[in-house]
CSV table of C-alpha atoms and ligand atoms in Angstrom, one decimal:
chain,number,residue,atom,x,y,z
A,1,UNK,CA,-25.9,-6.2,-152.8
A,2,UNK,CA,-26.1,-4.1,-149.9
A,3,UNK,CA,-26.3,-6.8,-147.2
A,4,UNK,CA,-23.2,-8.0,-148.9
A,5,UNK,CA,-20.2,-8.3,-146.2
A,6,UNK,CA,-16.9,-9.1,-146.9
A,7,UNK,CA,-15.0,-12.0,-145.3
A,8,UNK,CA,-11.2,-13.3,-145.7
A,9,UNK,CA,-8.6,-16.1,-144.8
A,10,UNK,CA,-5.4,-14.3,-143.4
A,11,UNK,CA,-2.6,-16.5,-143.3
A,12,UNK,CA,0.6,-17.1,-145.3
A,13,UNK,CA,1.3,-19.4,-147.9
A,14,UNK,CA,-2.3,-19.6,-148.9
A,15,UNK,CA,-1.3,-21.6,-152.0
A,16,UNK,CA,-3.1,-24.9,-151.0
A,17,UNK,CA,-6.2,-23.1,-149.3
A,18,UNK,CA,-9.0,-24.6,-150.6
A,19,UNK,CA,-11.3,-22.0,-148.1
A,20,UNK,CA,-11.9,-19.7,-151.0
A,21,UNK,CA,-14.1,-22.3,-153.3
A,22,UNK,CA,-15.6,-23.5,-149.7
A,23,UNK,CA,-16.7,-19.8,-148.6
A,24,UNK,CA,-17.8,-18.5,-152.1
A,25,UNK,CA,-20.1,-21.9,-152.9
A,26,UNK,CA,-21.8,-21.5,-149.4
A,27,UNK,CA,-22.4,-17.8,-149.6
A,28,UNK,CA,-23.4,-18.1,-152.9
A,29,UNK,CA,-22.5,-14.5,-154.0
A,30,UNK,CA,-24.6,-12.9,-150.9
A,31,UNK,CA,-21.1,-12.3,-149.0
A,32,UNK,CA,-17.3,-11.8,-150.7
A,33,UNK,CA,-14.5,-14.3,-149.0
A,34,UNK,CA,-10.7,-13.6,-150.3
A,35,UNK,CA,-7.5,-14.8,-149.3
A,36,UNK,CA,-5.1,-12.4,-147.6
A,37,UNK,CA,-1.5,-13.4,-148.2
A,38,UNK,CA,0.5,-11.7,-145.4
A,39,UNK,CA,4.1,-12.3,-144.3
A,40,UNK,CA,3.7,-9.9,-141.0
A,41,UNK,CA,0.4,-9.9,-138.8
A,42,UNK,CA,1.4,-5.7,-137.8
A,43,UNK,CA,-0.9,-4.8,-141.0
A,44,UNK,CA,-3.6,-6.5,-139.7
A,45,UNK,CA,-5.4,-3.2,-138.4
A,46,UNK,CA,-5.0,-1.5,-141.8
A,47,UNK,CA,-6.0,-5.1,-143.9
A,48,UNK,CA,-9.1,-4.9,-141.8
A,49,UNK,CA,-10.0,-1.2,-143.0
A,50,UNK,CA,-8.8,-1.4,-146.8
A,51,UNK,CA,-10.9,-4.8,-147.3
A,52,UNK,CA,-14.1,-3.5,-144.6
A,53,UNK,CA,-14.1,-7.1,-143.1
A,54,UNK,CA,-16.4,-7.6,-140.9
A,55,UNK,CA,-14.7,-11.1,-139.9
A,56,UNK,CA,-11.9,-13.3,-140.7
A,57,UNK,CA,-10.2,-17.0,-140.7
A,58,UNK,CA,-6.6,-16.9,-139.7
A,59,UNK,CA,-4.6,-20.1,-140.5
A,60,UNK,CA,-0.5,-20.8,-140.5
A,61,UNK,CA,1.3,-19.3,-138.8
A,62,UNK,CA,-0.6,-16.8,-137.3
A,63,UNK,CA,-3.2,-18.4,-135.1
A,64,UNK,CA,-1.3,-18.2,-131.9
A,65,UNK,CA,1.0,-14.6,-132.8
A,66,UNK,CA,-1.9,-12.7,-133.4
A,67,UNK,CA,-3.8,-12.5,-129.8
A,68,UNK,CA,-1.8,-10.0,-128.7
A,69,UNK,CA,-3.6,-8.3,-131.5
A,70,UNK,CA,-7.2,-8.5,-130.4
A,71,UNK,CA,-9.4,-6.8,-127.9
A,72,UNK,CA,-11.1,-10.2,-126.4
A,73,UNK,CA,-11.0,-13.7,-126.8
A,74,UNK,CA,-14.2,-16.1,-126.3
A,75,UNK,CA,-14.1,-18.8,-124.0
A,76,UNK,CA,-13.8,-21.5,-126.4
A,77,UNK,CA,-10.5,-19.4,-127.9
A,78,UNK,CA,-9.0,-19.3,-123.9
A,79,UNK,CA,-9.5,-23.0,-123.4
A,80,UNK,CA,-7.8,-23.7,-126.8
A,81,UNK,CA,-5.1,-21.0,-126.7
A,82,UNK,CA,-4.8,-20.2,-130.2
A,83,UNK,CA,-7.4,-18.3,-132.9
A,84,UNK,CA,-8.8,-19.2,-136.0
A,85,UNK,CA,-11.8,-17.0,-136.6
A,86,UNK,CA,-12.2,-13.1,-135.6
A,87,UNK,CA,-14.9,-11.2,-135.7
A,88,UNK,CA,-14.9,-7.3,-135.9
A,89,UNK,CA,-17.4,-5.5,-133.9
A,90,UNK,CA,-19.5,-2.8,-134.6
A,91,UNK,CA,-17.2,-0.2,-133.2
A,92,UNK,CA,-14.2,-2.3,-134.7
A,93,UNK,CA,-12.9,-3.8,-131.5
A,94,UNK,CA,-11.5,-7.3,-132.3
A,95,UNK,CA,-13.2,-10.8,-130.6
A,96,UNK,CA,-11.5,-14.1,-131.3
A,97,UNK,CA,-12.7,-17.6,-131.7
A,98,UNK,CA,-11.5,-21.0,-132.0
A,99,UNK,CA,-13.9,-23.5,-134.2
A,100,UNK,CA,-11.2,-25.9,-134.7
A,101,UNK,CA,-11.2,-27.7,-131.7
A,102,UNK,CA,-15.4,-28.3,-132.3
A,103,UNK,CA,-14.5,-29.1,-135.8
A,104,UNK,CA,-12.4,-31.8,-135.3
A,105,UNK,CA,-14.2,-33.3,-132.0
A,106,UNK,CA,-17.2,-33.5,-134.4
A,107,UNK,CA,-15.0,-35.6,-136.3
A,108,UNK,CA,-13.3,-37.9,-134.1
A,109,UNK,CA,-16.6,-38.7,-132.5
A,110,UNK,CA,-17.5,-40.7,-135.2
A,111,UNK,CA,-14.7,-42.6,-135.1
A,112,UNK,CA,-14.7,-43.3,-131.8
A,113,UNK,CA,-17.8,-44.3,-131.3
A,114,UNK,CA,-15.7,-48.1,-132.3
A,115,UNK,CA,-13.9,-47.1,-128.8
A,116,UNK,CA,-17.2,-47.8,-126.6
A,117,UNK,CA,-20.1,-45.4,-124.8
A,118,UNK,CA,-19.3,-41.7,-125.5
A,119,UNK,CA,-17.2,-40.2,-122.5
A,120,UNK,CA,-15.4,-43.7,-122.7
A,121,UNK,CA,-12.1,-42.7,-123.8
A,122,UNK,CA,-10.3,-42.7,-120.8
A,123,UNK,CA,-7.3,-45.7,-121.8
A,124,UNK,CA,-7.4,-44.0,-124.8
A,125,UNK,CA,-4.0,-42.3,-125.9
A,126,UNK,CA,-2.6,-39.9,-128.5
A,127,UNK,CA,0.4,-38.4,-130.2
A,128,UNK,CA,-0.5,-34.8,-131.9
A,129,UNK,CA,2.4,-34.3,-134.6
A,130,UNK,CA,3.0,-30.2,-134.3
A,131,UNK,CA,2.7,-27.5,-131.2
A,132,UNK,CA,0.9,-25.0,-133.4
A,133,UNK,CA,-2.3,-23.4,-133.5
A,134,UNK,CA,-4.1,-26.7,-134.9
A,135,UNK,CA,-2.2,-28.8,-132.2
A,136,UNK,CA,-3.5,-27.1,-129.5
A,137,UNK,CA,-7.1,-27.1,-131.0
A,138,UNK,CA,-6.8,-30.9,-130.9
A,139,UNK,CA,-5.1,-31.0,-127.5
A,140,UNK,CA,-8.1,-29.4,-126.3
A,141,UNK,CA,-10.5,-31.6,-128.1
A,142,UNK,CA,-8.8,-34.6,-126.6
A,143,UNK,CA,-9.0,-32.6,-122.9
A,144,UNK,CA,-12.9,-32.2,-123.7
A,145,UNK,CA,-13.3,-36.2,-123.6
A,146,UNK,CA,-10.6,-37.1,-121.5
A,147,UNK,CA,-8.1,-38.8,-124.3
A,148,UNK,CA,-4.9,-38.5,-123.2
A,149,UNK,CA,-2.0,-36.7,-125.5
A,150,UNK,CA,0.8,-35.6,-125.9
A,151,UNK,CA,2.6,-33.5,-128.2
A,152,UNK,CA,5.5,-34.5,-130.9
A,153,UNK,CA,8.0,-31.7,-131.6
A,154,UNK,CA,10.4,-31.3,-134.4
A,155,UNK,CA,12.4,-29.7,-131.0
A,156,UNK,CA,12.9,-30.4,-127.2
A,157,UNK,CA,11.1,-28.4,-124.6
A,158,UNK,CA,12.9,-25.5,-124.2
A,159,UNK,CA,12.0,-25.4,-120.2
A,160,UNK,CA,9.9,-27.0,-118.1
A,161,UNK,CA,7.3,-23.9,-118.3
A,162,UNK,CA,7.3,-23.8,-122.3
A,163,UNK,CA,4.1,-23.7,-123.7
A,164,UNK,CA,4.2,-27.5,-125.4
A,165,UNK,CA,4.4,-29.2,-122.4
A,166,UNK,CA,2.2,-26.5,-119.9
A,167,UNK,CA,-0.9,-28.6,-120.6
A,168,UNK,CA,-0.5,-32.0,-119.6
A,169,UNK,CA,0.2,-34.2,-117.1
A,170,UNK,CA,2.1,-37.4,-117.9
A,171,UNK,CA,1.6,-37.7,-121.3
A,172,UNK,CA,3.0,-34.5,-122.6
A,173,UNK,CA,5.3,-33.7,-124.7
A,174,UNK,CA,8.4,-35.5,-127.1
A,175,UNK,CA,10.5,-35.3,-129.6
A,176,UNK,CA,10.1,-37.4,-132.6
A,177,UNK,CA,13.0,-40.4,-132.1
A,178,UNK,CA,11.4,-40.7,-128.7
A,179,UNK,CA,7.8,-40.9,-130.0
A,180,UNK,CA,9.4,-44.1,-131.8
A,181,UNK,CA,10.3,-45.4,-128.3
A,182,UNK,CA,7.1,-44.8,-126.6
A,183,UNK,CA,4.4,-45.1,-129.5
A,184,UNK,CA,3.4,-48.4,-127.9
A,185,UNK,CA,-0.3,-47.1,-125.7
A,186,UNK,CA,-0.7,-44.7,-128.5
A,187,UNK,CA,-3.7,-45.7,-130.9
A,188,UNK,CA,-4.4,-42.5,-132.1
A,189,UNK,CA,-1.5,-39.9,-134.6
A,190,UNK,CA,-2.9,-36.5,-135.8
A,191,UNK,CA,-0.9,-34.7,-138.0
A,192,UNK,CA,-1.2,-30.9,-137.3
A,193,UNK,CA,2.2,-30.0,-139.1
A,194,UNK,CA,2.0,-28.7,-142.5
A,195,UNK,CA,4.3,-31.4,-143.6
A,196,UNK,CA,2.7,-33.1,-146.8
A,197,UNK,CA,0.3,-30.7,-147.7
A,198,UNK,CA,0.7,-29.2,-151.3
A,199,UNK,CA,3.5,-28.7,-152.8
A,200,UNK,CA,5.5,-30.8,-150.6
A,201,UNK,CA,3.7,-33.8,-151.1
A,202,UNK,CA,6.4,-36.4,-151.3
A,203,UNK,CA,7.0,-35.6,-147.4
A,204,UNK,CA,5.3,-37.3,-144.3
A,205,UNK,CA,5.3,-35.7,-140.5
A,206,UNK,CA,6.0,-39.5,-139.4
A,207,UNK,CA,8.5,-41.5,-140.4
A,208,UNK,CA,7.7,-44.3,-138.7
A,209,UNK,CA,4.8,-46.2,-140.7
A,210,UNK,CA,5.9,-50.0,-140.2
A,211,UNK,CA,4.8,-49.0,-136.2
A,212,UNK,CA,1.4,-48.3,-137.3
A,213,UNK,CA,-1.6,-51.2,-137.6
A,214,UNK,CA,-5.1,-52.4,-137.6
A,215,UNK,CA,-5.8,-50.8,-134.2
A,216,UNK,CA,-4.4,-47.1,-135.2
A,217,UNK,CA,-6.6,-43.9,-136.3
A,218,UNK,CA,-4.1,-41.8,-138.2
A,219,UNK,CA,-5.9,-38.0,-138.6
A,220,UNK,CA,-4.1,-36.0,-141.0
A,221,UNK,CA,-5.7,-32.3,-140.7
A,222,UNK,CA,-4.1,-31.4,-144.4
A,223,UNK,CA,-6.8,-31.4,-146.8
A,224,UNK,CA,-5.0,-30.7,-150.2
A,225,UNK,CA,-3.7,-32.7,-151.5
A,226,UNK,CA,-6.3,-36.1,-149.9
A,227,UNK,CA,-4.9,-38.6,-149.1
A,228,UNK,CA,-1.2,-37.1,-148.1
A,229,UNK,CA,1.5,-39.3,-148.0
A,230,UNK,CA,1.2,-40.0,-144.3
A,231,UNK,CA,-2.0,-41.1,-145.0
A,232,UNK,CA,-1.3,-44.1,-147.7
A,233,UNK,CA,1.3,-44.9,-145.7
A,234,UNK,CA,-1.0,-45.6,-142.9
A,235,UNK,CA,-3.5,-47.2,-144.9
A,236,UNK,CA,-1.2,-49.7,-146.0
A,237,UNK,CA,0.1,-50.6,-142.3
A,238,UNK,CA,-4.1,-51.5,-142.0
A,239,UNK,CA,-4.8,-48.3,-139.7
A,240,UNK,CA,-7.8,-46.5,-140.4
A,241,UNK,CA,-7.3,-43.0,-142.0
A,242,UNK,CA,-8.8,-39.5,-141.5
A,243,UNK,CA,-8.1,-36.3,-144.0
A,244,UNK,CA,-8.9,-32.7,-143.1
A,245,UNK,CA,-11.4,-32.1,-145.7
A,246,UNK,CA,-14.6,-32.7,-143.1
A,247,UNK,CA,-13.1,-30.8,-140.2
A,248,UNK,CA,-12.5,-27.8,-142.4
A,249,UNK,CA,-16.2,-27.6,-143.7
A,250,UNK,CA,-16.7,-27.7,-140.0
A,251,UNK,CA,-14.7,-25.2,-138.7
A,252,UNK,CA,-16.4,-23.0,-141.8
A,253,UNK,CA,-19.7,-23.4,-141.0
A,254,UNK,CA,-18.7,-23.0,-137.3
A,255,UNK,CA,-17.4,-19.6,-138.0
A,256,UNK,CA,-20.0,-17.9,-140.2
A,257,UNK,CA,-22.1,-19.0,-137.3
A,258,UNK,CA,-19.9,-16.7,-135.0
A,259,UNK,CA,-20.0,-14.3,-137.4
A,260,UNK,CA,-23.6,-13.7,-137.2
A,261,UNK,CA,-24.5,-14.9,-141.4
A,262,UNK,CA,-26.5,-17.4,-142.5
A,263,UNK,CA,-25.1,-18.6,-146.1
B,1,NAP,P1,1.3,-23.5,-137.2
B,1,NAP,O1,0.6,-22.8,-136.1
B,1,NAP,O2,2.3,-22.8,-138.0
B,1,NAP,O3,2.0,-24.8,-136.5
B,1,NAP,C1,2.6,-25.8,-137.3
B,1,NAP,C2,3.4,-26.7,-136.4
B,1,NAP,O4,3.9,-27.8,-137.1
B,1,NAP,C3,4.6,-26.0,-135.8
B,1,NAP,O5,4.3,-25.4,-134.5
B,1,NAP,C4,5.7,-27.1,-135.7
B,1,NAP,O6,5.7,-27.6,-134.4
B,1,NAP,C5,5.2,-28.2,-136.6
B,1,NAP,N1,6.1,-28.4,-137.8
B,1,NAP,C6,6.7,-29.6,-138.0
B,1,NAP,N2,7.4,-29.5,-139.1
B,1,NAP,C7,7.2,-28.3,-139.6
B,1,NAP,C8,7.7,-27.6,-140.8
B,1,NAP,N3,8.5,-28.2,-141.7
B,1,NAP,N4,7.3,-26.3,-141.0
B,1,NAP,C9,6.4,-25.7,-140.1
B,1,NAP,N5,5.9,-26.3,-139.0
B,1,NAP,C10,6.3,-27.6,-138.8
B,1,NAP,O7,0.2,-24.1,-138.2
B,1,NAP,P2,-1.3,-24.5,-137.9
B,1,NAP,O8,-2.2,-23.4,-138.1
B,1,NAP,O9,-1.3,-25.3,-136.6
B,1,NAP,O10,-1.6,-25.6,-139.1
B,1,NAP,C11,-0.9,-26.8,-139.2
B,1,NAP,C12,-1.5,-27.6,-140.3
B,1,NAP,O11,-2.9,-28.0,-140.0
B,1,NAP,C13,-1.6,-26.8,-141.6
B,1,NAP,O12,-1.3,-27.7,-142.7
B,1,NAP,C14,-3.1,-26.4,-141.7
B,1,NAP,O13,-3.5,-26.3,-143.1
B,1,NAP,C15,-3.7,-27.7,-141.1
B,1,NAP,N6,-5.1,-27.3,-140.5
B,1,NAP,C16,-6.2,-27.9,-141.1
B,1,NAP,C17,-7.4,-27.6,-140.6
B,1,NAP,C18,-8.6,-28.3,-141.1
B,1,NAP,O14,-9.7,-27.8,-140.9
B,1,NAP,N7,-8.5,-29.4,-141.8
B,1,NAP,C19,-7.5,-26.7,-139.5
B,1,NAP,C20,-6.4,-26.2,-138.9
B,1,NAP,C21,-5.1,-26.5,-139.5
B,1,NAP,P3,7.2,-28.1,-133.9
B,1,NAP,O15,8.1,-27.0,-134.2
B,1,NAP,O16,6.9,-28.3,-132.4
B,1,NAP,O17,7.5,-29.4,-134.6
C-alpha cells in the first residue's frame, strides 16, 4: 500500500455526490478518495496536510472562490475561469485545473453531430441556466466551437463589468422572465444551477417547459437524482434530454489524468 495516495472532493453539501463510488470503483483500492464537507475554503491549507492529498476535486460553491488560493492555474483553468481539480506539487505548491469544460464538450459533440460537420455550429444558440463555476466551464465549451450563449441569472448584472456578462458579445447575459421573451434562436438549455438535484427534487431551474420542443437539447449537469425534473419536463415537450452522469465520469477520468495516476 505504499504507492497508495490519497485523493478527495472538497465542496459543501456533498450529500448527492455520487464521486465517492465513481473514484473508489476506478482506483480499485490502489488510491483512497473521500469527501471533504467544508463550509469555509480558509482550511484548505490545513485539510491538505491532515488528509496528505496529493490532489483534489472541488465542486459547489467553491470552484471560482478558491483561486485566490492557489499558486498557478493551467491554461485550460484561465480560459474557463473557474477550478475543479487541483493538484499539489511535490513541494506543496497548489496548480489548478478545469476538466469540466472537456467533459462536457466531449458530450455535446455527440449530440451535435445532428447539427452538421464538426466546427458547424455557428447559428447555433444557447442559454446556460447559472453563472457558477459549471456555467463558465460550459460557456467556454460553447466559445471552443463557436456556439453562441449566454447566461440566465436568478439576478441582473450588477454592472456592465460584472463577471456574467464580461464574456460575450451579443448574446450574453439575462435574467430569467427575459429568457422567456428571447428563448426563440435558442435550441440548446443547460442547467448548471443546482436546482433539482437531490433532495430538492420537486424543483426545476426553468419554468418554462411548454416553450421547449422537438428541436431543443436540454443538458441538465445534475446527475443525482437522473432524470431531474427539468428533464421530464423536457422530454415530454419532445426535446431531446442530456443528464450529468457521462460528463462526470469524464471530468473524473480527466483529472486523475492531471493528477499523474492511472486507476
Ligand atoms: P456554483 O459555482 O455554486 O454555481 C451555481 C450557480 O447556480 C450560481 O452561480 C447561481 O447563479 C445559480 N443558481 C440558481 N439558483 C440557485 C440556487 N437556488 N442556489 C444556488 N445557486 C443557484 O455551483 P457549480 O459548481 O457551478 O455547480 C452547479 C451544478 O452543476 C451543481 O448541481 C453541480 O453538481 C453540477 N455539476 C455537475 C457536473 C457533472 O460532471 N455532471 C460538473 C460540474 C457541476 P445565479 O445566481 O446567477 O442564478
Amino acid at each position: 500500500m505504499s504507492d497508495c495516495r490519497h485523493f478527495a472532493l472538497i465542496g459543501h453539501p456533498l450529500g448527492h455526490s455520487l464521486s465517492k463510488a465513481l473514484f473508489d470503483d476506478a482506483f480499485d483500492g490502489r488510491h483512497d478518495y473521500r469527501l471533504i464537507d467544508i463550509d469555509c475554503p480558509d482550511s484548505l491549507r490545513r485539510i491538505i496536510g491532515k488528509y496528505e492529498l496529493s490532489g483534489f476535486n472541488v465542486t459547489i460553491p467553491y470552484k471560482i472562490k478558491i483561486i485566490s488560493m492557489l499558486d498557478r492555474l493551467s491554461e485550460e483553468a484561465r480560459e474557463v475561469g473557474a477550478i475543479n481539480c487541483v493538484r499539489v506539487e511535490p513541494d506543496g505548491s497548489l496548480t489548478g485545473h478545469n476538466t469540466d469544460s472537456e467533459a462536457f464538450l466531449m458530450v455535446l459533440h455527440k449530440y451535435m453531430e445532428v447539427e452538421g460537420p464538426s466546427g458547424d455550429y455557428g447559428r447555433t444558440k444557447a442559454f446556460i441556466l447559472g453563472t457558477g463555476g459549471a456555467a463558465k466551464a460550459v460557456a467556454a465549451a460553447f466559445r471552443r466551437i463557436g456556439v453562441d450563449y449566454c447566461f440566465v441569472s436568478r439576478n441582473a448584472p450588477k454592472s456592465s463589468s460584472d463577471e456574467t456578462i464580461s464574456y460575450d458579445k451579443a448574446y450574453s447575459a439575462m435574467v430569467q422572465p427575459e429568457a422567456r421573451t428571447h428563448h426563440q434562436p435558442t435550441t440548446i438549455i443547460v442547467n448548471a444551477t443546482p436546482v433539482g438535484m437531490a433532495p430538492r427534487i420537486e424543483q426545476t431551474p426553468w419554468a418554462h417547459p411548454e416553450l421547449l420542443s422537438e428541436k431543443h437539447l436540454v443538458c441538465d449537469l445534475t446527475y443525482n437524482p437522473s432524470p431531474t425534473r427539468f428533464m421530464r419536463e423536457a422530454a415530454e415537450a419532445g426535446a431531446t434530454v442530456k443528464d450529468g452522469v457521462e460528463m462526470l465520469k469524464n471530468q473524473a477520468r480527466l483529472s486523475w489524468e492531471f493528477w499523474g495516476i492511472t486507476p
